[in-house]
PDB file of C-alpha atoms in Angstrom:
ATOM      1  CA  MET A1006     -33.577  62.784  13.623  1.00  0.00           C
ATOM      2  CA  SER A1007     -32.046  62.279  17.050  1.00  0.00           C
ATOM      3  CA  LYS A1008     -32.050  64.047  20.371  1.00  0.00           C
ATOM      4  CA  ASP A1009     -29.182  64.512  22.788  1.00  0.00           C
ATOM      5  CA  GLN A1010     -29.532  62.689  26.095  1.00  0.00           C
ATOM      6  CA  ASP A1011     -33.068  62.962  27.568  1.00  0.00           C
ATOM      7  CA  SER A1012     -34.473  66.161  26.098  1.00  0.00           C
ATOM      8  CA  PRO A1013     -38.276  66.259  25.962  1.00  0.00           C
ATOM      9  CA  ILE A1014     -37.989  69.750  24.443  1.00  0.00           C
ATOM     10  CA  ALA A1015     -36.070  68.333  21.477  1.00  0.00           C
ATOM     11  CA  LEU A1016     -38.472  65.439  21.009  1.00  0.00           C
ATOM     12  CA  ASN A1017     -41.447  67.797  21.176  1.00  0.00           C
ATOM     13  CA  ALA A1018     -39.850  69.932  18.463  1.00  0.00           C
ATOM     14  CA  TYR A1019     -39.315  66.928  16.180  1.00  0.00           C
ATOM     15  CA  GLU A1020     -42.872  65.770  16.721  1.00  0.00           C
ATOM     16  CA  ALA A1021     -44.187  69.239  15.926  1.00  0.00           C
ATOM     17  CA  LEU A1022     -42.173  69.404  12.699  1.00  0.00           C
ATOM     18  CA  ALA A1023     -42.744  65.867  11.470  1.00  0.00           C
ATOM     19  CA  GLU A1024     -45.883  66.202   9.338  1.00  0.00           C
ATOM     20  CA  GLY A1025     -44.875  69.488   7.737  1.00  0.00           C
ATOM     21  CA  TYR A1026     -41.310  68.365   7.109  1.00  0.00           C
ATOM     22  CA  ALA A1027     -42.482  65.157   5.461  1.00  0.00           C
ATOM     23  CA  ALA A1028     -44.874  67.078   3.222  1.00  0.00           C
ATOM     24  CA  ILE A1029     -42.644  69.870   1.924  1.00  0.00           C
ATOM     25  CA  ALA A1030     -38.960  69.233   2.687  1.00  0.00           C
ATOM     26  CA  GLU A1031     -38.269  68.084  -0.849  1.00  0.00           C
ATOM     27  CA  GLN A1032     -39.480  71.455  -2.145  1.00  0.00           C
ATOM     28  CA  LYS A1033     -37.174  73.371   0.196  1.00  0.00           C
ATOM     29  CA  ALA A1034     -33.888  74.716  -1.179  1.00  0.00           C
ATOM     30  CA  GLU A1035     -31.682  73.317   1.582  1.00  0.00           C
ATOM     31  CA  ASN A1036     -33.265  69.871   1.606  1.00  0.00           C
ATOM     32  CA  GLY A1037     -34.753  68.933  -1.763  1.00  0.00           C
ATOM     33  CA  TYR A1038     -32.252  70.828  -3.888  1.00  0.00           C
ATOM     34  CA  ASN A1039     -29.096  70.467  -1.808  1.00  0.00           C
ATOM     35  CA  GLU A1040     -28.593  67.854   0.915  1.00  0.00           C
ATOM     36  CA  HIS A1041     -31.028  65.200  -0.345  1.00  0.00           C
ATOM     37  CA  PRO A1042     -29.610  64.903  -3.893  1.00  0.00           C
ATOM     38  CA  ALA A1043     -26.046  65.226  -2.577  1.00  0.00           C
ATOM     39  CA  MET A1044     -26.503  62.289  -0.211  1.00  0.00           C
ATOM     40  CA  ARG A1045     -28.141  60.206  -2.931  1.00  0.00           C
ATOM     41  CA  ALA A1046     -25.223  60.937  -5.281  1.00  0.00           C
ATOM     42  CA  GLN A1047     -22.683  59.858  -2.662  1.00  0.00           C
ATOM     43  CA  LEU A1048     -24.423  56.557  -1.894  1.00  0.00           C
ATOM     44  CA  GLY A1049     -22.899  54.863  -4.912  1.00  0.00           C
ATOM     45  CA  ASP A1050     -23.730  51.231  -5.573  1.00  0.00           C
ATOM     46  CA  VAL A1051     -25.796  49.862  -2.686  1.00  0.00           C
ATOM     47  CA  ARG A1052     -27.246  46.861  -4.531  1.00  0.00           C
ATOM     48  CA  GLY A1053     -27.467  43.838  -2.247  1.00  0.00           C
ATOM     49  CA  LEU A1054     -26.279  45.682   0.851  1.00  0.00           C
ATOM     50  CA  SER A1055     -27.731  45.590   4.352  1.00  0.00           C
ATOM     51  CA  VAL A1056     -28.152  49.210   5.481  1.00  0.00           C
ATOM     52  CA  LEU A1057     -28.897  51.054   8.712  1.00  0.00           C
ATOM     53  CA  ASP A1058     -30.595  54.439   8.191  1.00  0.00           C
ATOM     54  CA  ALA A1059     -29.810  56.188  11.478  1.00  0.00           C
ATOM     55  CA  GLY A1060     -32.110  59.147  12.024  1.00  0.00           C
ATOM     56  CA  CYS A1061     -34.359  58.336   9.072  1.00  0.00           C
ATOM     57  CA  GLY A1062     -36.869  61.158   9.550  1.00  0.00           C
ATOM     58  CA  PRO A1063     -39.884  60.618   7.267  1.00  0.00           C
ATOM     59  CA  GLY A1064     -37.998  58.111   5.137  1.00  0.00           C
ATOM     60  CA  PHE A1065     -36.577  60.072   2.211  1.00  0.00           C
ATOM     61  CA  LEU A1066     -33.156  58.408   2.263  1.00  0.00           C
ATOM     62  CA  THR A1067     -34.712  55.034   3.071  1.00  0.00           C
ATOM     63  CA  ARG A1068     -36.760  55.405  -0.112  1.00  0.00           C
ATOM     64  CA  ASP A1069     -33.618  56.182  -2.100  1.00  0.00           C
ATOM     65  CA  LEU A1070     -31.789  53.171  -0.683  1.00  0.00           C
ATOM     66  CA  LEU A1071     -34.640  50.872  -1.669  1.00  0.00           C
ATOM     67  CA  SER A1072     -34.870  52.355  -5.161  1.00  0.00           C
ATOM     68  CA  LEU A1073     -31.126  51.811  -5.646  1.00  0.00           C
ATOM     69  CA  GLY A1074     -31.389  48.135  -4.754  1.00  0.00           C
ATOM     70  CA  ALA A1075     -30.405  47.810  -1.092  1.00  0.00           C
ATOM     71  CA  ALA A1076     -31.176  44.263   0.054  1.00  0.00           C
ATOM     72  CA  SER A1077     -32.470  45.307   3.475  1.00  0.00           C
ATOM     73  CA  VAL A1078     -32.908  48.528   5.427  1.00  0.00           C
ATOM     74  CA  VAL A1079     -33.343  49.096   9.154  1.00  0.00           C
ATOM     75  CA  ALA A1080     -34.603  52.632   9.864  1.00  0.00           C
ATOM     76  CA  LEU A1081     -34.272  54.379  13.229  1.00  0.00           C
ATOM     77  CA  ASP A1082     -35.616  57.698  14.471  1.00  0.00           C
ATOM     78  CA  VAL A1083     -36.297  59.191  17.891  1.00  0.00           C
ATOM     79  CA  SER A1084     -39.654  60.582  16.747  1.00  0.00           C
ATOM     80  CA  PRO A1085     -42.571  58.126  16.684  1.00  0.00           C
ATOM     81  CA  THR A1086     -44.344  60.344  14.160  1.00  0.00           C
ATOM     82  CA  MET A1087     -41.323  60.333  11.856  1.00  0.00           C
ATOM     83  CA  ILE A1088     -41.213  56.535  12.052  1.00  0.00           C
ATOM     84  CA  ARG A1089     -44.915  56.323  11.197  1.00  0.00           C
ATOM     85  CA  LEU A1090     -44.407  58.644   8.218  1.00  0.00           C
ATOM     86  CA  ALA A1091     -41.378  56.669   7.046  1.00  0.00           C
ATOM     87  CA  GLU A1092     -43.403  53.459   7.142  1.00  0.00           C
ATOM     88  CA  GLU A1093     -46.255  55.090   5.235  1.00  0.00           C
ATOM     89  CA  ARG A1094     -43.760  56.232   2.604  1.00  0.00           C
ATOM     90  CA  ASN A1095     -41.829  52.990   2.216  1.00  0.00           C
ATOM     91  CA  GLY A1096     -44.041  50.143   3.378  1.00  0.00           C
ATOM     92  CA  PRO A1097     -43.401  47.101   5.535  1.00  0.00           C
ATOM     93  CA  THR A1098     -40.293  45.797   3.758  1.00  0.00           C
ATOM     94  CA  VAL A1099     -38.214  48.077   6.016  1.00  0.00           C
ATOM     95  CA  GLU A1100     -37.608  47.299   9.711  1.00  0.00           C
ATOM     96  CA  TYR A1101     -38.501  50.409  11.751  1.00  0.00           C
ATOM     97  CA  HIS A1102     -37.554  51.311  15.325  1.00  0.00           C
ATOM     98  CA  VAL A1103     -38.052  54.330  17.544  1.00  0.00           C
ATOM     99  CA  ALA A1104     -34.525  54.864  18.861  1.00  0.00           C
ATOM    100  CA  ASP A1105     -32.287  57.635  20.146  1.00  0.00           C
ATOM    101  CA  LEU A1106     -28.802  57.868  18.617  1.00  0.00           C
ATOM    102  CA  ALA A1107     -27.474  59.155  21.931  1.00  0.00           C
ATOM    103  CA  GLN A1108     -28.277  55.729  23.407  1.00  0.00           C
ATOM    104  CA  PRO A1109     -27.169  52.155  22.550  1.00  0.00           C
ATOM    105  CA  ILE A1110     -28.702  50.750  19.366  1.00  0.00           C
ATOM    106  CA  GLU A1111     -30.414  47.384  19.772  1.00  0.00           C
ATOM    107  CA  GLN A1112     -28.896  45.600  16.770  1.00  0.00           C
ATOM    108  CA  GLY A1113     -26.303  42.839  16.688  1.00  0.00           C
ATOM    109  CA  ASP A1114     -22.590  43.318  16.058  1.00  0.00           C
ATOM    110  CA  ALA A1115     -21.452  43.419  12.418  1.00  0.00           C
ATOM    111  CA  SER A1116     -25.044  43.511  11.139  1.00  0.00           C
ATOM    112  CA  PHE A1117     -24.653  46.032   8.306  1.00  0.00           C
ATOM    113  CA  ASP A1118     -22.603  46.710   5.200  1.00  0.00           C
ATOM    114  CA  LEU A1119     -23.472  50.408   5.288  1.00  0.00           C
ATOM    115  CA  VAL A1120     -24.641  52.925   7.891  1.00  0.00           C
ATOM    116  CA  VAL A1121     -26.116  56.183   6.607  1.00  0.00           C
ATOM    117  CA  SER A1122     -27.241  59.188   8.601  1.00  0.00           C
ATOM    118  CA  SER A1123     -28.757  62.293   7.031  1.00  0.00           C
ATOM    119  CA  LEU A1124     -28.598  65.458   9.158  1.00  0.00           C
ATOM    120  CA  ALA A1125     -29.196  63.557  12.401  1.00  0.00           C
ATOM    121  CA  LEU A1126     -25.861  63.681  14.228  1.00  0.00           C
ATOM    122  CA  ASP A1127     -26.092  67.478  14.469  1.00  0.00           C
ATOM    123  CA  TYR A1128     -28.533  66.977  17.335  1.00  0.00           C
ATOM    124  CA  VAL A1129     -26.255  64.765  19.446  1.00  0.00           C
ATOM    125  CA  ARG A1130     -23.669  66.552  21.568  1.00  0.00           C
ATOM    126  CA  ASP A1131     -21.335  63.630  22.317  1.00  0.00           C
ATOM    127  CA  TRP A1132     -20.536  61.683  19.165  1.00  0.00           C
ATOM    128  CA  SER A1133     -18.595  58.945  20.954  1.00  0.00           C
ATOM    129  CA  ARG A1134     -21.793  56.933  21.533  1.00  0.00           C
ATOM    130  CA  PRO A1135     -23.303  56.946  18.015  1.00  0.00           C
ATOM    131  CA  LEU A1136     -19.954  56.589  16.243  1.00  0.00           C
ATOM    132  CA  GLY A1137     -18.949  53.766  18.579  1.00  0.00           C
ATOM    133  CA  GLU A1138     -22.264  52.053  17.913  1.00  0.00           C
ATOM    134  CA  PHE A1139     -21.909  52.513  14.143  1.00  0.00           C
ATOM    135  CA  TYR A1140     -18.444  50.969  14.283  1.00  0.00           C
ATOM    136  CA  ARG A1141     -19.801  48.001  16.261  1.00  0.00           C
ATOM    137  CA  LEU A1142     -22.740  47.509  13.917  1.00  0.00           C
ATOM    138  CA  LEU A1143     -20.710  47.565  10.701  1.00  0.00           C
ATOM    139  CA  LYS A1144     -19.161  44.490   9.171  1.00  0.00           C
ATOM    140  CA  PRO A1145     -15.373  44.509   8.652  1.00  0.00           C
ATOM    141  CA  ALA A1146     -14.578  47.051   5.914  1.00  0.00           C
ATOM    142  CA  GLY A1147     -18.158  48.385   6.228  1.00  0.00           C
ATOM    143  CA  ARG A1148     -18.904  51.967   5.268  1.00  0.00           C
ATOM    144  CA  LEU A1149     -20.306  54.972   7.136  1.00  0.00           C
ATOM    145  CA  LEU A1150     -21.808  57.888   5.205  1.00  0.00           C
ATOM    146  CA  PHE A1151     -23.315  60.837   7.063  1.00  0.00           C
ATOM    147  CA  SER A1152     -24.219  64.459   6.466  1.00  0.00           C
ATOM    148  CA  VAL A1153     -24.136  67.303   8.975  1.00  0.00           C
ATOM    149  CA  GLN A1154     -24.120  71.070   8.914  1.00  0.00           C
ATOM    150  CA  HIS A1155     -20.927  72.482   7.448  1.00  0.00           C
ATOM    151  CA  PRO A1156     -18.942  74.149  10.259  1.00  0.00           C
ATOM    152  CA  MET A1157     -18.550  77.355   8.227  1.00  0.00           C
ATOM    153  CA  GLY A1158     -22.249  77.618   7.472  1.00  0.00           C
ATOM    154  CA  ALA A1159     -23.212  76.644  11.026  1.00  0.00           C
ATOM    155  CA  TYR A1160     -20.843  79.240  12.493  1.00  0.00           C
ATOM    156  CA  GLN A1161     -22.341  81.954  10.328  1.00  0.00           C
ATOM    157  CA  TRP A1162     -25.887  80.833  11.194  1.00  0.00           C
ATOM    158  CA  PHE A1163     -25.572  80.220  14.946  1.00  0.00           C
ATOM    159  CA  LYS A1164     -22.836  82.733  15.814  1.00  0.00           C
ATOM    160  CA  PRO A1165     -21.562  80.634  18.764  1.00  0.00           C
ATOM    161  CA  PRO A1166     -19.218  82.244  21.315  1.00  0.00           C
ATOM    162  CA  SER A1167     -16.221  80.502  19.729  1.00  0.00           C
ATOM    163  CA  ALA A1168     -15.443  78.744  16.457  1.00  0.00           C
ATOM    164  CA  PHE A1169     -13.693  76.028  18.474  1.00  0.00           C
ATOM    165  CA  GLY A1170     -15.399  73.109  20.200  1.00  0.00           C
ATOM    166  CA  VAL A1171     -19.046  72.076  20.476  1.00  0.00           C
ATOM    167  CA  HIS A1172     -21.703  74.586  21.485  1.00  0.00           C
ATOM    168  CA  TYR A1173     -25.383  74.202  22.276  1.00  0.00           C
ATOM    169  CA  CYS A1174     -27.495  76.359  19.958  1.00  0.00           C
ATOM    170  CA  GLU A1175     -31.113  76.730  18.991  1.00  0.00           C
ATOM    171  CA  ALA A1176     -32.401  76.833  15.430  1.00  0.00           C
ATOM    172  CA  THR A1177     -35.758  78.372  14.584  1.00  0.00           C
ATOM    173  CA  TRP A1178     -37.383  76.374  11.780  1.00  0.00           C
ATOM    174  CA  ARG A1179     -39.882  78.268   9.637  1.00  0.00           C
ATOM    175  CA  GLY A1180     -42.041  77.213   6.739  1.00  0.00           C
ATOM    176  CA  PHE A1181     -42.908  73.694   7.907  1.00  0.00           C
ATOM    177  CA  THR A1182     -45.596  74.656  10.416  1.00  0.00           C
ATOM    178  CA  GLU A1183     -47.923  77.591  11.008  1.00  0.00           C
ATOM    179  CA  GLN A1184     -45.772  78.775  13.892  1.00  0.00           C
ATOM    180  CA  PRO A1185     -41.951  78.654  14.013  1.00  0.00           C
ATOM    181  CA  VAL A1186     -40.490  75.704  15.901  1.00  0.00           C
ATOM    182  CA  VAL A1187     -37.361  76.100  18.027  1.00  0.00           C
ATOM    183  CA  VAL A1188     -35.107  73.056  17.677  1.00  0.00           C
ATOM    184  CA  PRO A1189     -32.158  72.341  20.034  1.00  0.00           C
ATOM    185  CA  ASP A1190     -28.997  71.952  17.972  1.00  0.00           C
ATOM    186  CA  TYR A1191     -25.193  71.948  18.227  1.00  0.00           C
ATOM    187  CA  TYR A1192     -22.464  73.859  16.474  1.00  0.00           C
ATOM    188  CA  ARG A1193     -19.383  71.693  15.891  1.00  0.00           C
ATOM    189  CA  SER A1194     -15.937  72.754  14.671  1.00  0.00           C
ATOM    190  CA  PHE A1195     -13.969  70.845  11.999  1.00  0.00           C
ATOM    191  CA  GLU A1196     -11.824  69.320  14.733  1.00  0.00           C
ATOM    192  CA  GLU A1197     -14.886  68.084  16.594  1.00  0.00           C
ATOM    193  CA  LEU A1198     -16.314  66.709  13.365  1.00  0.00           C
ATOM    194  CA  ILE A1199     -13.281  64.648  12.302  1.00  0.00           C
ATOM    195  CA  ASN A1200     -11.463  63.622  15.484  1.00  0.00           C
ATOM    196  CA  PRO A1201     -14.387  61.693  17.072  1.00  0.00           C
ATOM    197  CA  LEU A1202     -14.658  59.757  13.812  1.00  0.00           C
ATOM    198  CA  LEU A1203     -10.983  58.789  13.947  1.00  0.00           C
ATOM    199  CA  ASP A1204     -11.143  58.090  17.676  1.00  0.00           C
ATOM    200  CA  ALA A1205     -13.987  55.611  17.044  1.00  0.00           C
ATOM    201  CA  GLY A1206     -11.681  53.650  14.718  1.00  0.00           C
ATOM    202  CA  PHE A1207     -12.945  54.823  11.326  1.00  0.00           C
ATOM    203  CA  ARG A1208     -10.770  55.715   8.369  1.00  0.00           C
ATOM    204  CA  LEU A1209     -11.802  58.912   6.615  1.00  0.00           C
ATOM    205  CA  THR A1210     -12.039  58.304   2.870  1.00  0.00           C
ATOM    206  CA  HIS A1211     -13.783  61.388   1.478  1.00  0.00           C
ATOM    207  CA  LEU A1212     -15.330  64.742   2.361  1.00  0.00           C
ATOM    208  CA  HIS A1213     -17.947  66.304   0.116  1.00  0.00           C
ATOM    209  CA  GLU A1214     -19.126  69.907   0.543  1.00  0.00           C
ATOM    210  CA  THR A1215     -22.606  70.004  -0.923  1.00  0.00           C
ATOM    211  CA  LYS A1216     -23.808  72.455  -3.559  1.00  0.00           C
ATOM    212  CA  PRO A1217     -27.368  73.027  -4.802  1.00  0.00           C
ATOM    213  CA  LEU A1218     -28.778  71.533  -7.975  1.00  0.00           C
ATOM    214  CA  ALA A1219     -28.675  73.844 -10.991  1.00  0.00           C
ATOM    215  CA  GLU A1220     -32.498  73.754 -11.179  1.00  0.00           C
ATOM    216  CA  LEU A1221     -32.669  75.836  -8.001  1.00  0.00           C
ATOM    217  CA  ALA A1222     -31.291  78.849  -9.879  1.00  0.00           C
ATOM    218  CA  ASP A1223     -34.587  79.155 -11.779  1.00  0.00           C
ATOM    219  CA  ILE A1224     -36.772  78.469  -8.733  1.00  0.00           C
ATOM    220  CA  ASP A1225     -35.017  80.611  -6.122  1.00  0.00           C
ATOM    221  CA  PRO A1226     -32.025  82.536  -7.529  1.00  0.00           C
ATOM    222  CA  GLY A1227     -31.180  84.062  -4.147  1.00  0.00           C
ATOM    223  CA  LYS A1228     -31.021  80.727  -2.352  1.00  0.00           C
ATOM    224  CA  TYR A1229     -29.091  79.208  -5.227  1.00  0.00           C
ATOM    225  CA  GLN A1230     -26.464  81.951  -5.161  1.00  0.00           C
ATOM    226  CA  LYS A1231     -26.124  81.720  -1.394  1.00  0.00           C
ATOM    227  CA  ASN A1232     -25.793  77.934  -1.252  1.00  0.00           C
ATOM    228  CA  ALA A1233     -23.574  77.741  -4.336  1.00  0.00           C
ATOM    229  CA  THR A1234     -20.995  80.142  -2.920  1.00  0.00           C
ATOM    230  CA  PHE A1235     -21.052  79.359   0.811  1.00  0.00           C
ATOM    231  CA  PRO A1236     -21.212  75.816   2.223  1.00  0.00           C
ATOM    232  CA  THR A1237     -24.342  74.642   4.021  1.00  0.00           C
ATOM    233  CA  PHE A1238     -23.718  70.904   4.527  1.00  0.00           C
ATOM    234  CA  ILE A1239     -20.818  68.488   4.487  1.00  0.00           C
ATOM    235  CA  ILE A1240     -20.921  64.743   3.808  1.00  0.00           C
ATOM    236  CA  VAL A1241     -18.419  62.475   5.541  1.00  0.00           C
ATOM    237  CA  ASP A1242     -17.510  59.155   3.941  1.00  0.00           C
ATOM    238  CA  ALA A1243     -15.580  56.705   6.129  1.00  0.00           C
ATOM    239  CA  SER A1244     -14.796  53.022   6.379  1.00  0.00           C
ATOM    240  CA  ARG A1245     -14.458  50.626   9.288  1.00  0.00           C
ATOM    241  CA  ASN A1246     -10.814  49.657   9.743  1.00  0.00           C
TER     242      ASN A1246
END
C-alpha cells in the first residue's frame, strides 16, 4: 500500500487493516479470487529477474514472485505492520523497506528488471512521482506491471462528481476488522490512468481487465456474477523505452 503525500489518516487506516487483511484477503472475492490470481497470471516468466514489489502489503505478490523463481525481490510498503507481516510470510531472503510511493525511492538507477505494484497506486494522487521513479529504477527494456481499480468499476463505486480527471474519495472497508475502516482513495479516469504512464516514458504493451476465477461461482454466486460482468480491476503492462 501507499499513501498520498503526508496523510496520517491514510497511514492509520492501513495500520488498522493490516492484520485482518493479511489473514483473510485471499478468501475475499475481490482479492483472492480476482486480482491476486490475475496478477500472478500476468507475471509470466520471472525466473532470474531482480524485482521491486512497490506497495507489497502483507507480501502476497512477493510470495508469488519467489515461488516463480525471481532471483531477488525488494519489497516496499508505507505501513510498518504490512512490512512486518510480509517478512513473516516470506522470510529474510527479501529486502524490505518502509517507504511511501509518493516520495523518492531509495534504490539505485537501473536496479531492476521488473517493477510490480498490486493495488497500491490507487492511493497516490499524483502519479508523476512513482512512475518517474519506476522508470529510473528499471533497467533498459525493463518491465512495469501494476494493477489498479478499473475506472468503470471505481466510478460506479465512488460516484465522483465527474467521470473525468482525478478525484479524492473515501472507501469504507468491511470484513477485515470488527469495525469498518475508512480508507482515503482516488478515482482516476482512463485518460489519467494511461497518459501519466506515457508521459513518464513508458510504452504501453497490454491492458488486462480482470475477471474472477470460476471457483468463485460455487462459493459466492452473486459476487461471481457481478465481477464477471462488470470490471473491478485493470492490469497495466508496460515497458521502459
